[in-house]
Short mmCIF file of C-alpha atoms in Angstrom, two decimals:
data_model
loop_
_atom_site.label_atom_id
_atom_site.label_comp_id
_atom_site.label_asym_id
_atom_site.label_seq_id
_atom_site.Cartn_x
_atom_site.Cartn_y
_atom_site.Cartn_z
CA UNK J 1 101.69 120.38 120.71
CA UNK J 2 98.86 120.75 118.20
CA UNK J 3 95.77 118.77 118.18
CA UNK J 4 94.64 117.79 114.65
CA UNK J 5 90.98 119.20 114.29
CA UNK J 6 89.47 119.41 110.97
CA UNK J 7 86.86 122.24 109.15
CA UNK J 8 87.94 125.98 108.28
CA UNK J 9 87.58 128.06 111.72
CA UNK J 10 91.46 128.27 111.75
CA UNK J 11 93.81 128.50 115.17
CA UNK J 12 93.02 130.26 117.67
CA UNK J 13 94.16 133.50 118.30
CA UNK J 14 94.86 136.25 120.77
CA UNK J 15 92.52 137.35 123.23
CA UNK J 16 93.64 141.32 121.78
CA UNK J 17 92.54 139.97 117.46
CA UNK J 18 90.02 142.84 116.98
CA UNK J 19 93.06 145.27 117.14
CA UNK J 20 94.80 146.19 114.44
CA UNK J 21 97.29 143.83 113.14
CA UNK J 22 101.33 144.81 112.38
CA UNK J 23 103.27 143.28 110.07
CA UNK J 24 105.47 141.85 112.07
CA UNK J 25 102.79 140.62 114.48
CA UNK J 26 101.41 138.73 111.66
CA UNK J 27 104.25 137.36 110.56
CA UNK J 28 104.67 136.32 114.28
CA UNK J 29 101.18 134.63 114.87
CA UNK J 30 101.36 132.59 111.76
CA UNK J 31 104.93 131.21 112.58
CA UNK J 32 103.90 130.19 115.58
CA UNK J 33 100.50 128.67 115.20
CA UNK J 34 101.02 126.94 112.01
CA UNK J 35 103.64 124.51 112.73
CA UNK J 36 103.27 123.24 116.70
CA UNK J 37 105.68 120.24 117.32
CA UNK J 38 106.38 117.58 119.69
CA UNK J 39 106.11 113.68 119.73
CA UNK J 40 103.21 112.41 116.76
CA UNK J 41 100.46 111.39 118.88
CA UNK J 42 96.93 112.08 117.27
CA UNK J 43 94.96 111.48 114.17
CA UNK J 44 91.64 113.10 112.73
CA UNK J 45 89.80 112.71 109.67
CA UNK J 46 87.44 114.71 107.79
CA UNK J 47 84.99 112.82 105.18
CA UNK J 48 83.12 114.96 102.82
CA UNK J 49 80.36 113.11 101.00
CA UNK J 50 78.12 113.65 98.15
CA UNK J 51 73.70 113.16 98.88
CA UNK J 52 72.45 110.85 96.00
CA UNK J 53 68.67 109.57 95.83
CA UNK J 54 68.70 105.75 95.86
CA UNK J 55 65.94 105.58 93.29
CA UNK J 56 67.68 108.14 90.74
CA UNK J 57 70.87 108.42 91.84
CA UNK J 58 71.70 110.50 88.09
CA UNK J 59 69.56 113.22 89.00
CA UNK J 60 70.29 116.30 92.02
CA UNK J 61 68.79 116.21 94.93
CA UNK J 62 65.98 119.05 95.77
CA UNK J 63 67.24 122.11 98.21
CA UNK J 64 64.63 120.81 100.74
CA UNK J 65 65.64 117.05 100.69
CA UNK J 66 69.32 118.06 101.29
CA UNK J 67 68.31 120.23 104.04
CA UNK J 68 65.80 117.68 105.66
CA UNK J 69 68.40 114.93 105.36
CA UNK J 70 71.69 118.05 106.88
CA UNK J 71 68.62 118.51 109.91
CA UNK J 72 68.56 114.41 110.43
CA UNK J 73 72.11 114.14 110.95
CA UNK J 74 72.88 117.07 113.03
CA UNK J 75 70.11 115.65 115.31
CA UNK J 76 72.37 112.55 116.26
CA UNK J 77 74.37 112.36 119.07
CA UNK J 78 77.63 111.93 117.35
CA UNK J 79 81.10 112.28 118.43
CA UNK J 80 82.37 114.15 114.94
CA UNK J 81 81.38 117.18 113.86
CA UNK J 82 78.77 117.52 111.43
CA UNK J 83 78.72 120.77 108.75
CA UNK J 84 77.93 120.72 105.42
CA UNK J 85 79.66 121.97 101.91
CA UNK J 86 77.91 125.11 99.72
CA UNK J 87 76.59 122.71 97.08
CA UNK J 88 74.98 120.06 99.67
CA UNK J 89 77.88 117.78 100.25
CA UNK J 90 77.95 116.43 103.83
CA UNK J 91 81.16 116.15 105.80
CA UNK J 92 81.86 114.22 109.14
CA UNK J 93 85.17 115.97 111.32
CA UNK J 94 86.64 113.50 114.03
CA UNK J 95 87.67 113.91 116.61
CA UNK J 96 91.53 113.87 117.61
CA UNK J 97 92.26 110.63 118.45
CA UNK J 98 94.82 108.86 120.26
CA UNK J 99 94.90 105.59 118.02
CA UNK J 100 94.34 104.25 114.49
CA UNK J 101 91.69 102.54 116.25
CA UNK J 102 89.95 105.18 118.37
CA UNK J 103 89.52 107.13 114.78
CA UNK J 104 88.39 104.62 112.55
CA UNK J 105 85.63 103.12 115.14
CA UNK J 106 84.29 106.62 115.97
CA UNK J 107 83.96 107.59 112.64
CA UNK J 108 82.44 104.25 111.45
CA UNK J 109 79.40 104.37 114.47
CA UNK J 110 79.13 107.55 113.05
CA UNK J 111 78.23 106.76 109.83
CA UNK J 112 76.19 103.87 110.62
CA UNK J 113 74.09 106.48 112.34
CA UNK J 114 73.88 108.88 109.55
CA UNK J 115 73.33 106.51 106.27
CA UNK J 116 70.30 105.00 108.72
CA UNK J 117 68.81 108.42 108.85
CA UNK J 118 69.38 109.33 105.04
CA UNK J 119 68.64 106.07 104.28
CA UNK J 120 65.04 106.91 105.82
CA UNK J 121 64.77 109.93 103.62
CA UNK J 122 65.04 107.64 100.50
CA UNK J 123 69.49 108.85 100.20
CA UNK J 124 72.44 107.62 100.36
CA UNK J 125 76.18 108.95 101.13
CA UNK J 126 78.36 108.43 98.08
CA UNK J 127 81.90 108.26 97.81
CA UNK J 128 83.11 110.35 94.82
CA UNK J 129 85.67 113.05 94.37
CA UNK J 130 83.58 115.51 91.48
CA UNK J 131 79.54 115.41 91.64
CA UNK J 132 79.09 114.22 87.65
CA UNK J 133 75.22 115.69 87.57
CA UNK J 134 74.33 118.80 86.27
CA UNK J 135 73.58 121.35 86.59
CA UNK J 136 76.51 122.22 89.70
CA UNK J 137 74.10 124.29 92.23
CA UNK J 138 74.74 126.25 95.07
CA UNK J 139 72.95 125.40 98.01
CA UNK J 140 74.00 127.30 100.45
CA UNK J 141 73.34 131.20 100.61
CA UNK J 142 75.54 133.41 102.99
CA UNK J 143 77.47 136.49 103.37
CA UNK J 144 81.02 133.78 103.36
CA UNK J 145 80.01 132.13 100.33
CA UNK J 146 78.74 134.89 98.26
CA UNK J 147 81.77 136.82 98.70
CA UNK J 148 83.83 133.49 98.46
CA UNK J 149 81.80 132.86 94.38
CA UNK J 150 82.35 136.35 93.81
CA UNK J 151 85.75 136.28 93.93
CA UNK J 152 86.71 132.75 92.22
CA UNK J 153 84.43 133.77 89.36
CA UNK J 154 86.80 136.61 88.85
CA UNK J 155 89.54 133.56 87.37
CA UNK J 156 87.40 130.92 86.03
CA UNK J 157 84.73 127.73 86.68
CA UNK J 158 87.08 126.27 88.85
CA UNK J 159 86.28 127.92 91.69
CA UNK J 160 82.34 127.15 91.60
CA UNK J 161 83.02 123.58 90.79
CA UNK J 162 85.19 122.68 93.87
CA UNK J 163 82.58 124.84 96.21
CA UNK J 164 80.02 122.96 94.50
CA UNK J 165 80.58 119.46 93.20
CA UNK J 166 83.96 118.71 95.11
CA UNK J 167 84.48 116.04 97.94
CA UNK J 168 87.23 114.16 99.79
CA UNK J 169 88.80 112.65 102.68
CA UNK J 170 91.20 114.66 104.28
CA UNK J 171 94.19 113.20 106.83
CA UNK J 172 95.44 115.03 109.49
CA UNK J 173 98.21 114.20 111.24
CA UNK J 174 101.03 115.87 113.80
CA UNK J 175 103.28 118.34 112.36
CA UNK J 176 106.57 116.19 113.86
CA UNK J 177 109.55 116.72 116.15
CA UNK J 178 111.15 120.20 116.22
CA UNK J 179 114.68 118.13 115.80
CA UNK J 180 115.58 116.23 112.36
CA UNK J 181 114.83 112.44 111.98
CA UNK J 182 112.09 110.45 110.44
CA UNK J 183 109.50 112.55 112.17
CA UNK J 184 111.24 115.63 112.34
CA UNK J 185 108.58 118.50 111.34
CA UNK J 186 110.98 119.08 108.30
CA UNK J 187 110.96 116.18 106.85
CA UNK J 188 107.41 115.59 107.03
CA UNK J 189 106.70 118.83 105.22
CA UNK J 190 108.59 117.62 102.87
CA UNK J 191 107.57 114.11 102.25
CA UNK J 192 103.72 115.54 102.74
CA UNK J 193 104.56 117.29 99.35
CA UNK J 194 105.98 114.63 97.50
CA UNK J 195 104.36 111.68 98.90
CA UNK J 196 100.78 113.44 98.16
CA UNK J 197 101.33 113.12 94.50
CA UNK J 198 101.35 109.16 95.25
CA UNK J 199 98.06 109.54 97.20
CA UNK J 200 96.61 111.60 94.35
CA UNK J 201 97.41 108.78 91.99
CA UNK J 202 96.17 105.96 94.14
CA UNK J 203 92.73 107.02 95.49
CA UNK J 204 92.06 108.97 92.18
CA UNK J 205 88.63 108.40 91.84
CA UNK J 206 87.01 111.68 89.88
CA UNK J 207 87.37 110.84 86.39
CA UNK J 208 86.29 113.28 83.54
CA UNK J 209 85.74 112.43 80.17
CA UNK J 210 84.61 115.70 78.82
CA UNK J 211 85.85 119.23 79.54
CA UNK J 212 89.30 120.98 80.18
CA UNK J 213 90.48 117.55 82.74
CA UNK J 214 88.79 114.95 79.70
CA UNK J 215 90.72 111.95 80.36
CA UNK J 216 92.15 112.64 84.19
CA UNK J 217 91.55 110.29 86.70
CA UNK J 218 91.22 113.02 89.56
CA UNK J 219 89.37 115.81 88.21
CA UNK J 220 89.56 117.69 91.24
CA UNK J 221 92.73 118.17 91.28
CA UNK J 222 92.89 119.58 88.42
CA UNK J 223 89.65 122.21 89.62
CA UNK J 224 91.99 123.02 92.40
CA UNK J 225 95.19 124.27 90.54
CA UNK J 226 92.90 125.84 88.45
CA UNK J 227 91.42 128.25 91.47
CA UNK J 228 93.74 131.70 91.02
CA UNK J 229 97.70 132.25 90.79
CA UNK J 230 98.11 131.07 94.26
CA UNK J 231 95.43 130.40 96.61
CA UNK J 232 95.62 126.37 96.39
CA UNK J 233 99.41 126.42 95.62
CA UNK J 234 101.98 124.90 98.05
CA UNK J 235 104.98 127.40 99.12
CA UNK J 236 108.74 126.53 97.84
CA UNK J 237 109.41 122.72 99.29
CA UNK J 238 113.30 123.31 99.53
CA UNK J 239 111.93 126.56 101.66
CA UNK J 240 112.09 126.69 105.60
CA UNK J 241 108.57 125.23 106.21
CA UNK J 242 107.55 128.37 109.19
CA UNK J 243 109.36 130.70 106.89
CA UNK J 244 107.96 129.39 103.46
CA UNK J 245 104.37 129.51 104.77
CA UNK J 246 104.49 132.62 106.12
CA UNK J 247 105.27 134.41 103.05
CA UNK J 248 102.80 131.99 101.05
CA UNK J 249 100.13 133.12 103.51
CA UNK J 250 100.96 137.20 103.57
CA UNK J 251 101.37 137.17 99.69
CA UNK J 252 97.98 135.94 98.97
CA UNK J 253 95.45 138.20 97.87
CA UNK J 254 92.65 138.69 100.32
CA UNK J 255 89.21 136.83 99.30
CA UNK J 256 87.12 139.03 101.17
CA UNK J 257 86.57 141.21 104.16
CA UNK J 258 84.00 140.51 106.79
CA UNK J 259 81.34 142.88 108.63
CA UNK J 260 79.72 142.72 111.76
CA UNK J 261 76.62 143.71 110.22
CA UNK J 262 74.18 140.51 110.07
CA UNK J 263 73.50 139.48 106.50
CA UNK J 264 75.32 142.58 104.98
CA UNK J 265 77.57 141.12 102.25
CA UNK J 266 81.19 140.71 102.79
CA UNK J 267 83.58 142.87 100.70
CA UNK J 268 85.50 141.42 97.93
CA UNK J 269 88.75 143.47 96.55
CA UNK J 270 91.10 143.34 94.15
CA UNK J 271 94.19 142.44 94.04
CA UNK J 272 94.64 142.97 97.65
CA UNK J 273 97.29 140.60 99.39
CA UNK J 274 97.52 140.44 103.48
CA UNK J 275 100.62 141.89 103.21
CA UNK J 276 99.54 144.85 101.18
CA UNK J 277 96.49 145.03 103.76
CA UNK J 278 98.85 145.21 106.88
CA UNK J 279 100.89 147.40 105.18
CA UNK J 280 98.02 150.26 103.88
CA UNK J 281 98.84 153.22 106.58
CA UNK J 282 94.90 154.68 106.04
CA UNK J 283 91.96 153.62 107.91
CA UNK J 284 90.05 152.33 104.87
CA UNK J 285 92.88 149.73 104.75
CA UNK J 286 93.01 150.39 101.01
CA UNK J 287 91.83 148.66 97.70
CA UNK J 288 88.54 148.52 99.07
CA UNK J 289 88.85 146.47 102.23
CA UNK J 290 87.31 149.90 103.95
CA UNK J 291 89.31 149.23 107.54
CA UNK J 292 92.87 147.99 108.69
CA UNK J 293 93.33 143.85 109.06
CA UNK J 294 93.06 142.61 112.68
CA UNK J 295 94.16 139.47 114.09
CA UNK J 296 90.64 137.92 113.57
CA UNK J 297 91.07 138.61 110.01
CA UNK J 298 94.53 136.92 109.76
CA UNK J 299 92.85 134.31 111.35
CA UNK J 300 89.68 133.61 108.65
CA UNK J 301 92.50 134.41 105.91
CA UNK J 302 94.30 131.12 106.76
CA UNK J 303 90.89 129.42 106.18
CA UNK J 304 90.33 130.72 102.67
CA UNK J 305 94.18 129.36 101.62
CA UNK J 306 93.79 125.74 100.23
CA UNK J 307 97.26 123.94 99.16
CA UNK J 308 97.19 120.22 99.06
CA UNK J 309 98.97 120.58 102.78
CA UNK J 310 97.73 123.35 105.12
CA UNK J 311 99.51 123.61 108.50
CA UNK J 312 97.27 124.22 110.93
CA UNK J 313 99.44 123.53 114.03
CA UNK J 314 99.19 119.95 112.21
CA UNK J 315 99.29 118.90 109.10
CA UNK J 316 95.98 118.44 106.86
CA UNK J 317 96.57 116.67 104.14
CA UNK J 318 93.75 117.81 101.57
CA UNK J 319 94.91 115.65 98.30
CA UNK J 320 92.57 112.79 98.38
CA UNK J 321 89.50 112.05 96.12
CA UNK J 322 86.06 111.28 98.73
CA UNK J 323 86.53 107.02 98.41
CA UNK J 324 83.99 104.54 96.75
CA UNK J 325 82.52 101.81 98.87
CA UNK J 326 81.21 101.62 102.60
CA UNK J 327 84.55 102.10 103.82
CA UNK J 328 86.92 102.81 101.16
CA UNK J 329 87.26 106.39 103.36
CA UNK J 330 89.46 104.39 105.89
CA UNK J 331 92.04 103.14 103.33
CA UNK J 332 93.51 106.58 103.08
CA UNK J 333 93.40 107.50 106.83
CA UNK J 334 95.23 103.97 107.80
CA UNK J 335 97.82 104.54 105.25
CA UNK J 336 98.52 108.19 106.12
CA UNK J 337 98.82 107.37 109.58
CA UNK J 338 101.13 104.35 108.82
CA UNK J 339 103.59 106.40 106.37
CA UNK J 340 103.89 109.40 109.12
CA UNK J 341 103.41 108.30 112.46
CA UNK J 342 105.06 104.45 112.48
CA UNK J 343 108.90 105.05 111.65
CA UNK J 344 109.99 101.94 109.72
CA UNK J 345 107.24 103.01 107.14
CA UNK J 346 107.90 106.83 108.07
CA UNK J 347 112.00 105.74 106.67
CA UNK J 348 110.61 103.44 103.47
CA UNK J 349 108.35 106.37 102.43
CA UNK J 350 110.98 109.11 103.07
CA UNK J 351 113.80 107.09 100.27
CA UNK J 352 110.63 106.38 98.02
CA UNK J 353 109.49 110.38 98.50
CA UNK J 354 113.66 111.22 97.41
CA UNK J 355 113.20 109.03 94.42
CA UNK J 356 110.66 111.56 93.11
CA UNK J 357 112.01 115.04 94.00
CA UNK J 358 113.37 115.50 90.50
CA UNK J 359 109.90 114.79 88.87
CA UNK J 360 108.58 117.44 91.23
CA UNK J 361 110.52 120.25 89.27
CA UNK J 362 110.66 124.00 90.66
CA UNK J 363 106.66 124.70 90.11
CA UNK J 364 104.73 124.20 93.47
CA UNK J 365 102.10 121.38 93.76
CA UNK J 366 99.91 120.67 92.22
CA UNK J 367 101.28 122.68 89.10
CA UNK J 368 104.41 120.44 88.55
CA UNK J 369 105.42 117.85 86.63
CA UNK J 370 104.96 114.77 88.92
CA UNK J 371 101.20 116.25 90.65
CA UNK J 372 100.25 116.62 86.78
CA UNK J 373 101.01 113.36 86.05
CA UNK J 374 99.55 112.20 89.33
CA UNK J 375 96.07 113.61 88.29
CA UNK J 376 96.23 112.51 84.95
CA UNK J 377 97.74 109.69 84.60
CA UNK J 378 97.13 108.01 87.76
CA UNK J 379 99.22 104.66 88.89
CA UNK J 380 99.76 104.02 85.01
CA UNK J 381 102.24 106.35 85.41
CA UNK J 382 105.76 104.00 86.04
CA UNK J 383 107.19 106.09 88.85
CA UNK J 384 104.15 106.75 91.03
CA UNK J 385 102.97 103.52 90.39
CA UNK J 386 106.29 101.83 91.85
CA UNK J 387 106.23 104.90 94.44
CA UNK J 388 102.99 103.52 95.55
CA UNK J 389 103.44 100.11 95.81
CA UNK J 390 106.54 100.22 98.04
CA UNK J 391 104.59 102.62 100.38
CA UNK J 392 101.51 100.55 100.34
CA UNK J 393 103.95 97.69 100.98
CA UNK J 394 105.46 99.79 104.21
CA UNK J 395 101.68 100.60 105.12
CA UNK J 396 100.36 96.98 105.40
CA UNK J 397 103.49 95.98 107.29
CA UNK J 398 103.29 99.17 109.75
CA UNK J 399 99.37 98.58 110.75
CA UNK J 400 100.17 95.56 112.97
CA UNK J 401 102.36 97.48 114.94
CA UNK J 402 100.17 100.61 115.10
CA UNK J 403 97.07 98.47 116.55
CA UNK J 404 94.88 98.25 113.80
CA UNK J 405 92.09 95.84 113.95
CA UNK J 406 91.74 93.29 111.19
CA UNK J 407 89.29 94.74 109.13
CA UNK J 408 91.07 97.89 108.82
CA UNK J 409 94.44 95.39 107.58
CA UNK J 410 91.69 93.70 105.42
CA UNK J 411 90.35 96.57 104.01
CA UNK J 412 93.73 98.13 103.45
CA UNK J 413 94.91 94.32 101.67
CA UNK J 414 92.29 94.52 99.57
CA UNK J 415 92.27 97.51 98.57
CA UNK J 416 96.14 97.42 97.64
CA UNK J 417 95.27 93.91 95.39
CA UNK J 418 92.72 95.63 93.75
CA UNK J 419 93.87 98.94 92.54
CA UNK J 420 97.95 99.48 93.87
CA UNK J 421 99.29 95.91 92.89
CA UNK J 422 97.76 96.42 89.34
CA UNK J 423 98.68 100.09 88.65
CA UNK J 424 94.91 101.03 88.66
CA UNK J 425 93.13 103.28 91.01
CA UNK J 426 89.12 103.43 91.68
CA UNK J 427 88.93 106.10 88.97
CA UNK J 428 89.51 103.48 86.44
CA UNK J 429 86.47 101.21 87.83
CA UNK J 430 84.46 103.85 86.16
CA UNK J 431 86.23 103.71 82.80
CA UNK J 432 86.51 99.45 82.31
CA UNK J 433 83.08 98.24 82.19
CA UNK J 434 84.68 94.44 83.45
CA UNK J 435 85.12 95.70 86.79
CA UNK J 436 82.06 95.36 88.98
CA UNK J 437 80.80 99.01 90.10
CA UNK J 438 80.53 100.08 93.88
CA UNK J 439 77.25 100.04 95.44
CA UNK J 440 75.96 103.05 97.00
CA UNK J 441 76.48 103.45 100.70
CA UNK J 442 73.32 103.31 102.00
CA UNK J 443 72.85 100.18 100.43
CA UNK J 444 75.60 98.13 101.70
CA UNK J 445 74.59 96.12 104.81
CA UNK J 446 75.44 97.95 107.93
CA UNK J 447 78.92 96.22 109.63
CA UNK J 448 78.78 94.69 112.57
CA UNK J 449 80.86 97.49 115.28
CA UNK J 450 83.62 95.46 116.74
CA UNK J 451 83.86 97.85 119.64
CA UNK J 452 82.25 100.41 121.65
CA UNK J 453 82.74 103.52 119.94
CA UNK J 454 85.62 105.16 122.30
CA UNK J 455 84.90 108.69 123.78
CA UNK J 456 86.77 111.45 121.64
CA UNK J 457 90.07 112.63 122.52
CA UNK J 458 90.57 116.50 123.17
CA UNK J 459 87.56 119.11 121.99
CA UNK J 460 85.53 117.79 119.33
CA UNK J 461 87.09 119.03 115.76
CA UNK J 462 85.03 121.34 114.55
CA UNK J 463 84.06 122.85 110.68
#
């Protein structure tokens, strides 16, 4: 049974991962750490944010501020994990948790403590899928993320943009039963896939009105197809899920090699996959990766694949746009939760997910036909927006029986009035100047906790 942690460390492998990796041992490790089942039981969250100034919020933020304000909130004594994104964005991990409750409540003291700090330092959090000032900078300077620029600017913008400018709030939730049934691991992979097209469309909120995504609600999704052939691609969905991701993982090319050496940059070859890497029978490991793969490097491989679901023992869903408001973020984790883990919504979503397998086509998200429309087109789109409401309908009903407090059904209510029940998402609050704008975080009045922030469940999720 997996625990859902959130960041890019990866599973844990084998005491033996600095020697050299078979091909069949690969294919071995990933089939067994990627999809760990039993009974859906825990629930973790990762927020990414972007670091506005309150007094000219349409202007970036100085390298020192952002660091100042990263120093302040890694200096609180908070349950989630704190790391932060190459261009400056800030990102808060749970902890697995237990409940609906014990997730939401940690993560909201959390934040409390964090917009205080920024708040301080003249900032504010903002919730916002694509950073719309220019120019996109890099703030962070490493061996990783050099190698990591190096190689997406071999394909394109796209890949500086998302490290840059990119933010969202990312669900994690149990992979499922080993056995069929509503929360079978099967059919969860499955209604992950189609189902996320319905969250894209819903919680769009990066719209573009310039550029190669002018007119799309969620911009980033479209940055994220737009990475390489198949880094950010999701494997076959009528595929074996172990089987499907196993090949998805081996046949990806390699983004870089690492060294031991402090502060010595990281190869970067071409056209190497990890299959032709475990499969190169010279000690240079061929196409310039200059030694065989071990398990270690299997393991930072899985962390450099980004489809809209990664299995990670559980499943991260990675499809939503960062959410406006003070706690717009929780909208998306209460409804995720609801749709997988209660099964009278876990049915209702399942026959609304079947309704749009035929729209999904044969390309893998988020290249096909319904993820397109999805990014585009948001909930003006007939089919995701009926998708949605019958799922946001299932969602409302589910919380009650999930414990969720009533600000969390509140927020969720409101939330569904607003945008869902209207076939509108937040994207379009930025696009019709009648609707009133969000206020920056920082400047909303600070809620009120309800309860004592509950002690995390399991290790504390890294990034």
């Amino acid at each position: 049974m997996s625990q859902p942690t959130t960041g890019d460390e990866g599973p844990v492998m084998p005491q033996d991962s600095l020697t050299r990796l078979t091909e069949a041992t690969a294919e071995e490790l990933i089939h067994g750490i990627c999809f760990k089942t039993g009974p859906p039981r825990l629930l973790g969250a990762e927020l990414e944010w972007l670091v506005f100034d309150l007094e000219q919020p349409g202007l970036p933020v100085s390298h020192d501020r952002l660091a100042a304000a990263h120093a302040a909130a890694r200096a609180l004594p908070l349950g989630s994990g704190v790391t932060v994104e190459p261009g400056g964005q800030l990102e808060l991990s749970s902890a697995p948790a237990t409940s609906l409750t014990g997730c939401v409540d940690g993560l909201q003291a959390d934040l409390a403590a964090v917009r205080r700090a920024l708040r301080a330092q003249g900032l504010a959090l903002r919730g916002l899928g694509q950073d719309p000032r220019r120019p996109l900078r890099r703030m962070l300077a490493s061996p990783r993320y050099d190698a990591m620029e190096t190689y997406f600017d071999r394909t394109g913008p796209a890949g500086r943009a998302m490290m840059r400018a990119s933010a969202s709030v990312q669900v994690c939730v149990d992979a499922g039963h080993e056995e069929p049934g509503p929360l079978g691991h099967g059919r969860r992979w499955r209604l992950a896939h189609l189902l996320g097209a319905v969250l894209v469309a819903a919680f769009a909120n990066s719209p573009a009105h310039e550029g190669p995504y002018a007119g799309w609600r969620c911009a980033r999704q479209g940055v994220w197809s737009d990475l390489d052939t198949r880094r950010s691609l999701a494997p076959p969905l009528e595929a074996e899920p172990r089987g499907a991701w196993t090949r998805q993982a081996l046949d990806t090319e390699v983004m870089c090699v690492r060294t031991d050496e402090e502060g010595a940059p990281w190869a970067v070859p071409r056209g190497l996959t990890f299959r032709d890497w475990l499969r190169s029978d010279d000690d240079n490991g061929g196409h310039g990766a200059h030694r065989p793969p071990t398990a270690a490097d299997l393991d930072y491989h899985l962390t450099t694949l980004f489809p809209p679901v990664r299995p990670r023992g559980h499943l991260e869903l990675r499809m939503i746009d960062a959410q406006p408001g003070e706690d717009g973020w929780l909208v998306p984790v209460a409804v995720v939760h609801a749709l997988f883990d209660d099964p009278e919504a876990a049915e209702t979503a399942y026959r609304v997910a079947k309704g749009l397998a035929d729209t999904y086509g044969a390309q893998p998200a988020p290249r096909n036909p319904l993820w397109r429309s999805a990014a585009r087109d948001a909930l003006s789109d007939p089919e995701l927006r009926s998708a949605a409401r019958a799922c946001f309908r299932a969602a409302v009903s589910a919380l009650p029986r999930l414990g969720a407090d009533g600000h969390v059904i509140d927020t969720v209510g409101e939330f569904t009035e607003r945008y869902v029940s209207r076939g509108r998402c937040p994207a379009d609050d930025r696009t019709d100047p009648q609707q009133p704008q969000p206020q920056p975080h920082a400047q909303a009045p600070a809620r009120p906790h309800p309860r004592t922030r509950p002690q995390p469940a399991g290790e504390e999720a890294r990034s």
